[in-house]
XYZ file of C-alpha atoms in Angstrom:
693
model
C -8.743 28.590 -37.302
C -10.944 30.315 -39.229
C -13.560 32.607 -38.603
C -15.411 32.935 -35.238
C -18.754 33.148 -34.041
C -20.332 36.667 -34.673
C -19.716 38.657 -31.340
C -16.987 36.244 -29.876
C -13.712 37.931 -28.889
C -10.127 36.637 -27.964
C -10.245 35.970 -24.054
C -6.486 35.592 -24.060
C -5.397 38.887 -22.544
C -8.537 39.063 -20.398
C -7.299 35.578 -18.914
C -3.573 36.449 -18.812
C -4.205 39.136 -16.353
C -6.326 37.408 -13.945
C -4.009 34.189 -14.228
C -0.686 36.661 -13.428
C -2.893 38.369 -10.677
C -4.159 34.946 -8.703
C -1.025 32.702 -9.570
C 1.830 35.242 -10.661
C 2.163 32.489 -14.059
C 1.663 32.943 -17.895
C -2.063 32.271 -19.234
C -0.120 29.930 -22.185
C -0.630 27.062 -20.822
C -4.341 27.412 -18.881
C -8.129 26.389 -20.303
C -10.564 28.142 -18.879
C -14.118 28.067 -20.259
C -16.090 31.563 -20.380
C -18.990 31.127 -22.306
C -17.506 29.671 -25.654
C -14.066 31.532 -24.893
C -11.485 28.902 -24.047
C -7.413 28.763 -23.729
C -5.463 25.764 -23.028
C -3.412 25.558 -19.827
C -1.033 24.246 -16.659
C -3.951 23.411 -14.765
C -2.132 20.276 -13.239
C -0.037 23.129 -11.433
C -2.676 24.632 -9.706
C -3.462 23.861 -6.126
C -7.196 23.278 -5.192
C -6.861 26.780 -3.193
C -6.022 28.594 -6.687
C -8.417 26.968 -8.760
C -11.113 27.958 -6.088
C -9.933 31.847 -6.053
C -9.375 31.488 -9.951
C -13.143 30.262 -10.131
C -14.417 32.957 -8.139
C -13.146 35.693 -10.380
C -15.667 37.386 -12.741
C -16.091 35.656 -16.306
C -14.557 32.439 -15.399
C -17.137 29.492 -14.904
C -14.741 26.785 -14.123
C -11.060 25.736 -14.788
C -9.892 22.475 -16.187
C -7.061 20.836 -17.974
C -7.276 20.583 -21.673
C -7.362 16.712 -21.874
C -7.041 14.220 -24.826
C -10.096 13.016 -25.544
C -10.053 9.352 -27.793
C -12.469 8.157 -30.692
C -14.723 5.468 -30.206
C -13.751 2.909 -32.881
C -23.625 -1.427 -44.525
C -26.614 -3.745 -44.308
C -26.972 -1.731 -41.212
C -29.917 0.612 -42.652
C -31.872 -1.976 -44.352
C -31.482 -4.502 -41.005
C -33.047 -0.916 -39.246
C -35.841 -1.255 -41.837
C -34.835 1.855 -43.499
C -34.459 1.317 -47.095
C -32.960 3.384 -49.987
C -36.292 4.132 -50.833
C -37.627 4.899 -47.585
C -39.993 8.156 -47.772
C -37.944 10.895 -48.088
C -38.275 15.129 -47.486
C -37.873 17.293 -49.861
C -36.121 19.372 -47.432
C -32.967 16.461 -46.917
C -30.733 18.309 -49.452
C -30.553 21.335 -47.311
C -29.640 19.396 -43.866
C -26.591 19.756 -42.863
C -24.730 17.638 -40.625
C -21.649 18.724 -38.689
C -19.035 15.971 -38.147
C -16.609 16.327 -35.482
C -14.146 14.145 -36.318
C -10.472 13.177 -37.774
C -11.376 15.018 -41.003
C -12.871 13.293 -44.717
C -11.259 11.802 -47.523
C -13.056 14.185 -49.969
C -12.302 11.859 -53.166
C -14.232 9.048 -51.668
C -17.134 8.161 -53.909
C -19.286 8.618 -50.804
C -18.747 11.977 -50.997
C -19.723 12.729 -54.817
C -21.544 15.746 -55.514
C -22.641 15.161 -59.315
C -25.970 15.695 -58.847
C -25.718 18.430 -56.067
C -27.018 22.070 -56.187
C -25.063 24.738 -54.245
C -25.039 24.661 -50.179
C -28.593 26.067 -49.009
C -28.260 29.466 -48.267
C -28.524 29.195 -44.401
C -24.670 27.821 -44.484
C -22.328 30.520 -43.144
C -19.225 28.050 -42.982
C -15.644 28.424 -44.807
C -13.791 25.938 -46.389
C -10.283 25.961 -44.728
C -8.542 24.153 -47.268
C -5.537 24.335 -49.398
C -3.968 22.989 -52.318
C -4.244 19.228 -50.850
C -7.739 19.771 -50.202
C -10.986 21.275 -51.551
C -14.924 21.106 -50.624
C -17.479 20.327 -52.759
C -21.749 20.942 -52.933
C -21.803 17.665 -50.545
C -18.893 18.595 -48.184
C -19.870 22.263 -47.875
C -17.438 23.319 -45.388
C -13.865 22.155 -43.716
C -12.015 23.232 -40.852
C -9.289 21.479 -38.946
C -8.239 22.749 -34.984
C -4.913 22.024 -33.678
C -3.735 24.969 -30.557
C -1.414 22.804 -28.815
C 2.029 22.048 -30.212
C 3.081 20.917 -33.652
C 1.048 18.872 -35.815
C 2.098 14.833 -35.205
C 4.337 13.443 -37.755
C 2.351 11.691 -40.116
C -1.044 13.860 -39.987
C -1.555 15.575 -42.510
C -2.130 19.851 -41.877
C -5.772 20.395 -43.623
C -9.253 18.700 -42.859
C -7.840 15.835 -44.941
C -8.653 12.747 -42.765
C -5.408 10.724 -42.229
C -6.828 8.109 -39.778
C -9.936 7.015 -41.698
C -12.504 7.175 -38.661
C -13.914 10.619 -39.948
C -14.414 9.549 -43.180
C -15.730 6.399 -42.088
C -18.135 7.993 -39.865
C -19.336 10.715 -42.240
C -20.550 8.169 -44.524
C -22.568 6.415 -42.282
C -24.329 9.424 -41.700
C -24.341 10.949 -45.299
C -22.660 9.398 -47.611
C -23.784 9.139 -51.210
C -24.611 5.564 -52.880
C -21.799 3.392 -54.260
C -22.405 0.159 -55.649
C -20.425 -2.990 -55.139
C -18.178 -1.544 -52.040
C -16.968 -4.003 -49.696
C -13.628 -4.215 -47.402
C -11.774 -6.551 -49.840
C -14.541 -8.307 -50.949
C -16.006 -8.618 -47.468
C -19.644 -7.243 -47.098
C -20.002 -6.700 -50.808
C -22.880 -4.690 -51.738
C -24.140 -0.667 -51.825
C -22.854 1.358 -49.462
C -24.850 4.283 -48.186
C -25.092 6.535 -45.223
C -28.567 7.596 -43.693
C -29.255 10.628 -45.864
C -27.319 10.361 -48.580
C -28.699 13.901 -49.995
C -27.559 15.834 -46.865
C -24.515 17.950 -46.945
C -21.741 17.222 -44.491
C -19.702 20.330 -42.685
C -16.448 18.761 -41.382
C -14.463 19.689 -37.899
C -11.212 17.647 -37.856
C -10.849 17.807 -33.888
C -9.076 14.679 -33.854
C -5.258 13.721 -34.555
C -2.858 10.550 -34.363
C -2.840 11.433 -30.706
C -6.309 12.163 -29.717
C -8.613 14.887 -29.710
C -8.140 18.271 -27.491
C -10.639 20.011 -25.359
C -9.767 23.276 -26.467
C -10.206 22.091 -30.092
C -13.750 20.369 -29.321
C -14.459 23.682 -27.856
C -13.518 26.182 -30.809
C -15.119 23.455 -33.098
C -18.695 23.413 -31.321
C -18.361 27.411 -31.742
C -17.664 27.476 -35.245
C -20.527 24.622 -35.965
C -23.025 26.862 -34.264
C -22.127 29.549 -36.000
C -21.986 27.983 -39.504
C -25.389 26.708 -39.673
C -25.149 22.833 -38.901
C -28.685 21.210 -38.251
C -27.133 18.023 -36.243
C -23.654 17.892 -34.766
C -22.130 14.547 -34.261
C -19.199 13.528 -32.404
C -17.941 9.839 -31.534
C -15.209 11.073 -29.175
C -15.076 10.472 -25.299
C -13.288 10.625 -22.322
C -12.049 8.213 -19.368
C -12.983 8.840 -16.563
C -16.375 10.388 -16.839
C -16.673 14.063 -15.296
C -19.109 16.330 -14.178
C -21.124 18.291 -17.228
C -19.133 21.680 -17.066
C -15.577 20.102 -16.572
C -16.244 18.228 -19.979
C -15.932 20.187 -23.461
C -18.246 17.995 -25.094
C -20.978 18.743 -22.686
C -20.462 22.191 -22.503
C -20.397 22.334 -26.292
C -23.469 20.295 -26.716
C -25.305 22.720 -23.848
C -24.579 25.548 -26.264
C -25.734 23.585 -29.357
C -29.008 23.098 -27.892
C -29.337 26.444 -26.936
C -28.786 26.900 -31.074
C -31.358 24.617 -31.639
C -29.011 22.038 -32.829
C -28.977 18.449 -30.832
C -25.441 17.093 -30.625
C -25.409 12.992 -31.221
C -22.988 11.556 -28.962
C -21.003 7.684 -28.947
C -21.575 6.193 -25.384
C -18.228 4.818 -25.051
C -16.724 1.365 -25.683
C -15.828 0.458 -21.844
C -18.573 -2.293 -21.765
C -19.682 -4.616 -20.318
C -18.891 -2.930 -17.273
C -21.389 -0.860 -15.438
C -21.050 2.931 -15.013
C -18.474 3.315 -17.896
C -20.412 6.049 -20.085
C -18.259 8.424 -21.277
C -21.399 10.841 -22.716
C -24.596 11.119 -20.792
C -25.483 15.055 -20.640
C -28.942 15.287 -20.706
C -29.133 17.964 -23.493
C -27.377 15.622 -25.618
C -28.309 12.354 -27.492
C -26.054 9.311 -25.822
C -26.162 6.306 -28.040
C -24.877 2.715 -27.227
C -23.804 0.208 -29.788
C -25.707 -3.053 -31.006
C -25.238 -6.156 -33.681
C -26.836 -6.120 -36.910
C -27.611 -9.458 -38.727
C -24.079 -10.314 -40.092
C -21.416 -11.701 -38.509
C -18.288 -13.084 -39.819
C -16.846 -16.524 -39.276
C -13.082 -17.095 -39.423
C -11.507 -20.693 -38.444
C -7.961 -22.040 -37.323
C -6.798 -25.171 -38.974
C -4.003 -26.854 -36.899
C -1.566 -29.426 -38.869
C -3.475 -32.230 -36.699
C -6.912 -31.446 -38.642
C -8.424 -29.452 -35.487
C -10.701 -26.497 -36.312
C -11.038 -24.072 -34.274
C -14.434 -20.951 -35.135
C -14.181 -17.719 -33.963
C -16.701 -14.659 -34.817
C -14.506 -12.408 -36.057
C -13.168 -10.894 -39.552
C -10.031 -12.298 -40.298
C -7.434 -11.822 -43.540
C -6.955 -15.384 -44.793
C -3.406 -17.070 -45.309
C -4.949 -18.970 -48.424
C -4.820 -22.155 -46.806
C -0.926 -22.330 -46.591
C 0.264 -24.122 -43.364
C 3.017 -22.147 -41.584
C 4.989 -23.176 -38.452
C 3.736 -22.030 -35.305
C 5.225 -20.955 -32.128
C 4.318 -19.538 -28.673
C 5.476 -16.394 -27.709
C 7.161 -17.345 -24.388
C 8.985 -19.963 -26.501
C 10.625 -16.822 -28.154
C 11.809 -14.740 -25.655
C 13.992 -12.091 -26.982
C 16.015 -12.402 -23.379
C 18.089 -8.960 -24.287
C 15.518 -6.607 -24.735
C 12.679 -7.283 -22.190
C 9.320 -7.173 -22.709
C 6.287 -9.464 -22.326
C 6.498 -12.498 -24.960
C 3.695 -13.603 -23.351
C 1.462 -10.597 -24.437
C 3.901 -10.412 -27.505
C 4.490 -6.928 -26.812
C 6.921 -5.014 -29.414
C 10.412 -5.924 -29.098
C 9.954 -8.793 -26.537
C 10.071 -11.574 -29.599
C 13.245 -12.798 -31.201
C 12.953 -12.387 -34.558
C 15.220 -15.342 -35.404
C 12.572 -17.964 -33.586
C 9.649 -16.070 -35.074
C 10.092 -14.747 -38.791
C 7.944 -16.687 -41.239
C 5.910 -18.419 -37.959
C 2.503 -17.943 -36.687
C 2.999 -16.747 -33.018
C 0.401 -17.668 -30.207
C -0.169 -14.586 -27.846
C -1.789 -14.320 -24.499
C -3.484 -10.943 -25.338
C -5.460 -9.553 -28.181
C -4.834 -6.090 -28.283
C -2.315 -5.659 -30.671
C 0.003 -7.299 -33.493
C 2.215 -5.535 -33.401
C 5.116 -7.223 -31.328
C 4.285 -9.969 -33.982
C 4.722 -7.455 -37.032
C 8.398 -6.263 -35.501
C 9.445 -10.147 -35.260
C 8.397 -10.871 -38.796
C 5.692 -13.255 -37.811
C 3.504 -14.164 -40.644
C 0.037 -14.483 -38.240
C -0.914 -14.133 -34.870
C -3.016 -16.614 -33.090
C -4.661 -14.466 -30.003
C -6.247 -15.288 -26.779
C -9.340 -12.910 -25.417
C -10.020 -13.257 -21.478
C -13.270 -12.017 -22.111
C -16.243 -12.008 -24.459
C -15.998 -9.080 -26.800
C -17.520 -8.824 -30.001
C -15.999 -5.575 -30.952
C -14.365 -7.126 -33.906
C -11.223 -5.844 -35.021
C -9.151 -6.381 -38.397
C -5.656 -7.175 -37.650
C -2.387 -5.441 -39.459
C -1.768 -9.219 -40.158
C -3.397 -12.363 -40.458
C -4.556 -12.734 -37.055
C -7.563 -14.655 -35.235
C -8.692 -14.097 -31.748
C -9.540 -17.304 -30.001
C -11.004 -18.426 -26.427
C -8.940 -19.376 -23.243
C -10.240 -22.953 -23.510
C -9.074 -22.996 -27.520
C -5.814 -21.504 -26.785
C -5.414 -24.278 -23.995
C -6.139 -27.005 -26.782
C -3.494 -25.186 -29.040
C -0.872 -25.059 -26.498
C -1.234 -28.974 -26.079
C -0.701 -29.263 -29.817
C 2.331 -27.302 -29.857
C 3.835 -29.801 -27.139
C 2.751 -32.760 -28.909
C 4.811 -32.297 -31.916
C 8.131 -31.355 -33.096
C 7.085 -29.203 -36.278
C 3.428 -27.896 -35.100
C 2.058 -25.851 -37.699
C -1.245 -23.961 -38.371
C -3.415 -21.387 -40.816
C -5.820 -19.147 -40.693
C -8.686 -19.698 -43.447
C -11.029 -17.419 -45.117
C -13.652 -15.571 -43.258
C -17.311 -16.202 -43.689
C -20.140 -14.269 -43.765
C -23.318 -15.486 -42.122
C -26.762 -14.012 -41.015
C -26.892 -13.441 -37.176
C -30.077 -14.623 -36.028
C -30.151 -12.935 -32.674
C -29.289 -9.561 -33.805
C -29.991 -6.876 -32.670
C -28.055 -6.999 -29.207
C -26.182 -4.850 -27.561
C -22.350 -5.437 -28.218
C -20.148 -6.274 -25.061
C -17.903 -3.399 -25.658
C -20.833 -0.875 -25.623
C -20.885 1.608 -22.415
C -23.341 0.999 -20.245
C -24.933 2.794 -17.531
C -26.301 3.886 -15.011
C -25.414 7.988 -15.172
C -22.700 8.555 -13.214
C -23.338 11.562 -12.529
C -27.569 12.260 -12.416
C -28.685 8.516 -11.573
C -32.062 9.270 -11.953
C -31.898 9.948 -15.612
C -31.413 6.717 -18.100
C -28.281 6.857 -20.239
C -27.417 5.518 -22.657
C -30.752 6.990 -24.840
C -31.088 4.513 -26.911
C -28.685 2.003 -29.180
C -28.018 1.684 -32.950
C -25.798 -0.633 -34.977
C -22.142 -0.524 -34.267
C -20.799 -3.971 -35.084
C -19.611 -4.898 -38.593
C -19.948 -1.805 -40.312
C -18.912 -0.993 -43.810
C -18.447 2.741 -44.852
C -16.164 5.071 -46.532
C -11.816 4.941 -46.122
C -9.277 7.150 -46.003
C -6.771 6.430 -48.969
C -4.293 8.453 -47.039
C -2.133 5.406 -45.777
C -2.382 1.299 -45.977
C -4.453 -0.602 -43.398
C -1.981 -3.021 -42.627
C 1.640 -2.492 -41.369
C 2.271 -5.819 -43.282
C 1.585 -4.595 -46.358
C 1.136 -1.537 -48.625
C -2.643 -1.962 -49.355
C -4.985 0.248 -49.192
C -8.953 0.415 -49.299
C -11.615 2.541 -50.176
C -13.962 0.644 -47.622
C -13.543 -0.676 -44.059
C -14.924 -2.615 -41.896
C -14.787 -1.543 -38.291
C -16.749 -1.733 -34.594
C -17.599 0.755 -32.027
C -20.096 3.180 -30.686
C -18.510 5.288 -32.715
C -20.080 3.689 -35.625
C -23.592 3.733 -33.960
C -23.351 7.797 -32.835
C -23.984 8.624 -36.511
C -26.544 6.486 -37.590
C -28.309 8.055 -34.927
C -27.159 11.767 -35.983
C -28.468 10.667 -39.328
C -32.004 9.293 -37.974
C -31.943 12.592 -35.825
C -31.328 14.603 -39.387
C -33.722 12.639 -40.708
C -36.862 13.708 -38.653
C -35.263 17.006 -39.042
C -35.656 17.284 -42.706
C -39.604 16.539 -41.750
C -40.032 19.029 -39.206
C -37.145 21.448 -39.256
C -38.771 24.070 -36.240
C -38.313 20.836 -34.048
C -36.465 21.584 -30.930
C -33.469 19.342 -30.462
C -35.427 17.741 -27.456
C -38.577 17.146 -29.516
C -36.056 15.040 -32.186
C -34.649 13.441 -29.072
C -37.836 12.620 -27.662
C -39.155 11.102 -31.396
C -36.098 9.032 -31.838
C -36.532 7.363 -28.424
C -40.079 7.144 -27.918
C -40.485 5.136 -31.066
C -37.567 2.704 -31.014
C -37.909 -0.947 -30.854
C -37.799 -2.770 -27.446
C -35.413 -4.894 -27.164
C -34.857 -8.334 -25.466
C -33.829 -8.065 -21.615
C -33.148 -11.642 -21.496
C -30.547 -11.609 -24.153
C -29.190 -8.157 -22.383
C -29.154 -8.490 -19.422
C -28.425 -4.797 -18.547
C -31.803 -3.861 -19.989
C -31.757 -0.138 -20.041
C -28.472 0.430 -18.566
C -27.458 -1.359 -22.334
C -29.835 -0.002 -25.040
C -31.451 2.964 -23.127
C -34.952 3.404 -24.831
C -34.509 0.574 -27.320
C -33.013 0.150 -31.012
C -33.434 3.257 -33.146
C -36.036 3.121 -36.021
C -35.224 6.070 -37.837
C -38.830 5.746 -40.398
C -41.172 5.484 -37.584
C -39.596 8.394 -35.713
C -40.578 10.979 -38.262
C -43.696 10.398 -37.045
C -44.080 9.557 -33.223
C -47.653 10.971 -32.275
C -46.626 12.606 -29.331
C -43.024 14.254 -28.319
C -41.708 15.617 -24.697
C -40.206 18.668 -25.243
C -37.702 20.397 -23.197
C -35.532 23.692 -23.553
C -32.666 26.035 -21.851
C -35.134 27.106 -19.412
C -35.965 23.117 -18.393
C -32.560 22.179 -18.151
C -31.777 25.675 -16.131
C -34.144 24.393 -13.511
C -32.654 21.057 -13.676
C -29.463 22.761 -13.173
C -30.142 24.752 -10.214
C -31.788 21.627 -8.614
C -28.439 19.785 -8.886
C -26.902 22.827 -6.853
C -24.935 24.747 -9.906
C -24.559 28.318 -8.377
C -26.086 31.312 -10.028
C -22.574 32.540 -10.931
C -21.747 29.237 -13.096
C -25.526 29.365 -14.498
C -25.265 32.954 -15.685
C -21.682 32.279 -17.282
C -23.015 29.021 -18.694
C -26.250 30.522 -20.295
C -24.791 33.773 -21.222
C -27.940 35.743 -19.471
C -29.254 37.293 -16.447
C -30.621 33.618 -15.782
C -30.557 32.791 -11.713
C -31.529 29.999 -9.603
C -34.716 30.717 -7.661
C -37.887 29.012 -5.631
C -39.456 29.302 -8.936
C -36.235 27.929 -11.231
C -35.436 25.389 -8.587
C -36.510 22.027 -10.139
C -36.018 18.546 -9.415
C -34.828 15.914 -11.975
C -37.789 13.674 -11.551
C -39.710 16.984 -13.158
C -37.005 17.716 -16.111
C -39.361 17.140 -19.371
C -37.406 13.798 -20.382
C -38.739 11.042 -22.446
C -37.977 8.333 -20.133
C -38.199 7.682 -15.937
C -35.710 6.508 -13.447
C -35.761 6.443 -9.878
C -32.702 4.847 -7.517
C -32.657 3.973 -3.865
C -30.709 1.536 -1.702
C -30.973 -2.039 -0.983
C -34.439 -3.242 -0.014
C -35.518 -0.403 0.683
C -38.923 1.164 -0.771
C -39.356 4.683 -2.713
C -41.764 6.558 -4.430
C -41.646 9.692 -6.875
C -43.857 11.721 -8.694
C -43.181 12.615 -12.439
C -44.864 15.746 -13.423
C -44.323 15.320 -17.380
C -46.058 17.156 -20.307
C -46.671 16.213 -23.920
C -46.988 18.293 -27.356
C -49.204 16.600 -29.983
C -47.380 16.413 -32.994
C -49.586 13.568 -34.859
C -53.486 14.495 -36.128
C -55.975 16.807 -34.232
C -58.612 14.947 -32.483
C -56.405 12.339 -31.243
C -57.100 10.486 -28.067
C -54.089 8.597 -26.038
C -54.596 5.976 -23.468
C -52.114 4.569 -21.347
C -50.596 1.164 -21.480
C -48.787 0.580 -18.315
C -46.322 -2.505 -17.943
C -45.506 -2.571 -13.887
C -43.272 -5.976 -13.099
C -43.329 -7.163 -9.250
C -41.698 -4.874 -7.263
C -42.865 -1.496 -9.155
C -45.910 0.106 -8.962
C -47.176 2.887 -11.472
C -50.203 4.955 -11.452
C -50.838 7.765 -14.261
C -53.176 10.711 -13.799
C -55.134 11.020 -16.386
C -55.211 8.025 -17.755
C -56.477 9.386 -21.079
C -54.964 12.346 -23.108
C -57.397 14.339 -25.657
C -56.091 16.687 -28.046
C -57.972 18.636 -30.161
C -55.278 20.665 -32.207
C -52.004 19.940 -33.639
C -49.109 21.484 -31.274
C -51.271 21.451 -28.094
C -49.976 20.501 -24.797
C -51.052 18.325 -22.188
C -49.906 17.515 -18.621
C -50.027 14.481 -16.724
C -48.288 12.870 -13.744
C -47.085 9.016 -13.180
C -46.403 8.056 -9.244
C -43.955 4.911 -9.136
C -43.361 2.936 -6.105
C -40.358 0.701 -6.042
C -39.217 -2.126 -3.690
C -35.797 -2.723 -4.655
C -35.531 -6.586 -4.280
C -33.298 -6.788 -7.233
C -30.591 -4.217 -8.755
C -32.831 -3.178 -11.540
C -36.334 -2.866 -12.255
C -37.679 -2.109 -15.365
C -41.608 -1.361 -16.545
C -42.505 1.351 -19.280
C -45.546 3.974 -19.857
C -46.988 3.617 -23.661
C -49.751 6.246 -24.871
C -51.490 4.745 -27.568
C -53.844 6.024 -29.563
C -54.497 3.059 -32.332
C -51.741 3.848 -34.410
C -48.876 6.029 -32.317
C -47.307 3.967 -29.561
C -45.363 6.454 -27.487
C -43.288 4.376 -25.222
C -40.776 5.611 -22.187
C -39.165 2.895 -20.176
C -39.504 3.501 -16.465
C -36.132 2.150 -14.521
C -35.805 1.688 -10.488
C -32.387 0.497 -9.641
C -30.094 0.274 -6.858
C -27.328 3.201 -6.109
C -24.532 1.736 -4.416
C -22.127 4.614 -2.246
């Protein structure tokens, strides 16, 4: 699939010989990772002894089955105080954002290249197009990857996007300015990405069935070699796995080593705790939060009762239709679950032309299959991941459903309609979305993840024209409104690229630090999961370009961290690609990783003291002096030495020590440390929390 990075090679013969020797099997179905090299396989068939024997061979760092990862599916920029006329760098048009997703729809107005010059000379990539796909000076390169079986029916064997997800995320990050954009009149206004002048490089790794590990690793290799500045990846896998059993974590490590920050979606498993999908410390993990726009739709019954729900719904033009409860229209010859209105479970004769009431809000395919004109669905738990369904539909609460069912039983001819949605200002925004995955970090408890939050609810952005947005009609749309951490991730990717445009030589960790330490603080009263929901806070792109101080780190720091976490010399050597080994000098603790946040964990009612060593780099002005501002609630004692940092020069580094003592009387205690020079406020959260066996 296109050119490989310089110096790379095909490892198929090498790995085949190993596998035949170790397990007497063909290698065609194995995926092994060996410093950027991978191929796919029947790893599920290996016994633990065979895996261990195989991993002990020279040149093999880990063996894992190639799994399928799933996609985490604009008022937002103005909401973040990042207007169209924000101060821009003259270097912005040289920034290239690598989008690893479902591809792109190049004809969208968001990717017009009218005022663009040729790609920057650093670009080494290619356009793997064909007769139905071409790149331009906005979309400077495109590749697609599919190494496992046949391309699914209905998908397109090119970088062209048939799902819409990649087009949506790409336009959020770097879409051009499109006036009078809307989804069927909803959210009308000017659509734009965070960096309208930046370039986009497309790496299509996801298809209708998901995203393969082997394709993800290949795309990382290509993006690094091609010369992208930031990698944006709104993909994750459930359940979470160890850092080097996860292709995204592996790819992000190599990107970091090559000076490229990877921005990841946190996942859509909330509001349950410990549901994060992407949490590698060398990448940026992004949660999703609301913006100050919400949609309210109404269900109106024949008796005049009206029920409001916070969602965007395609309306029925105030026409009343007969309404029926799913179990009352059961298809007894076909089976299925009529309560949930699963496909084939409803009697078409009884449902056709009616609104059907269902006890589940996951899909309307069963209602469509039975010929329903609309669906009213119950959602058993609060979830603000607003969806637009394939026919007029509304999601109601359990109590509202009980009222509607009571109405159905009170009359022989019940009727209802779904009214046109209304747009309102959400005065409570931003809040972490209920669907956004929560911490703590499932692998390293003493690193806070997610890192921050960004807009991910009701985001209007470009869409594919490959097919209709609805099974119930043939209508295509140029813009669509969806929610998810998939939408928050490209917001953070654009913010990182914005910082990079002003500071081209900054490391990935310096950029990540700038984003985290300048984030808006969030209200813990309305976000009870606190830092495990929003990390360091809500992203503030304009402020991040001038953070004052940064917590920088690089490969050597993460090597110390990995040694301290117990990774072997063999694993370390093959991960880094050089002769680095773990020793007393390189065996660091997680508390000394130069991270822009602080965390410590212990058991219930136990006291714990941790000492953190940190170093900050002055990126503000010469002759600056920073003093500490410490917030330490009950149960938390925080000491910082020294209490003042003075810098003579820009680029100068100063180290300090933070001693934190926590007495755990509740599951989580949140404090903070701010370095303040009178203008910059470099804020880091400090979190103590209880870990459970």
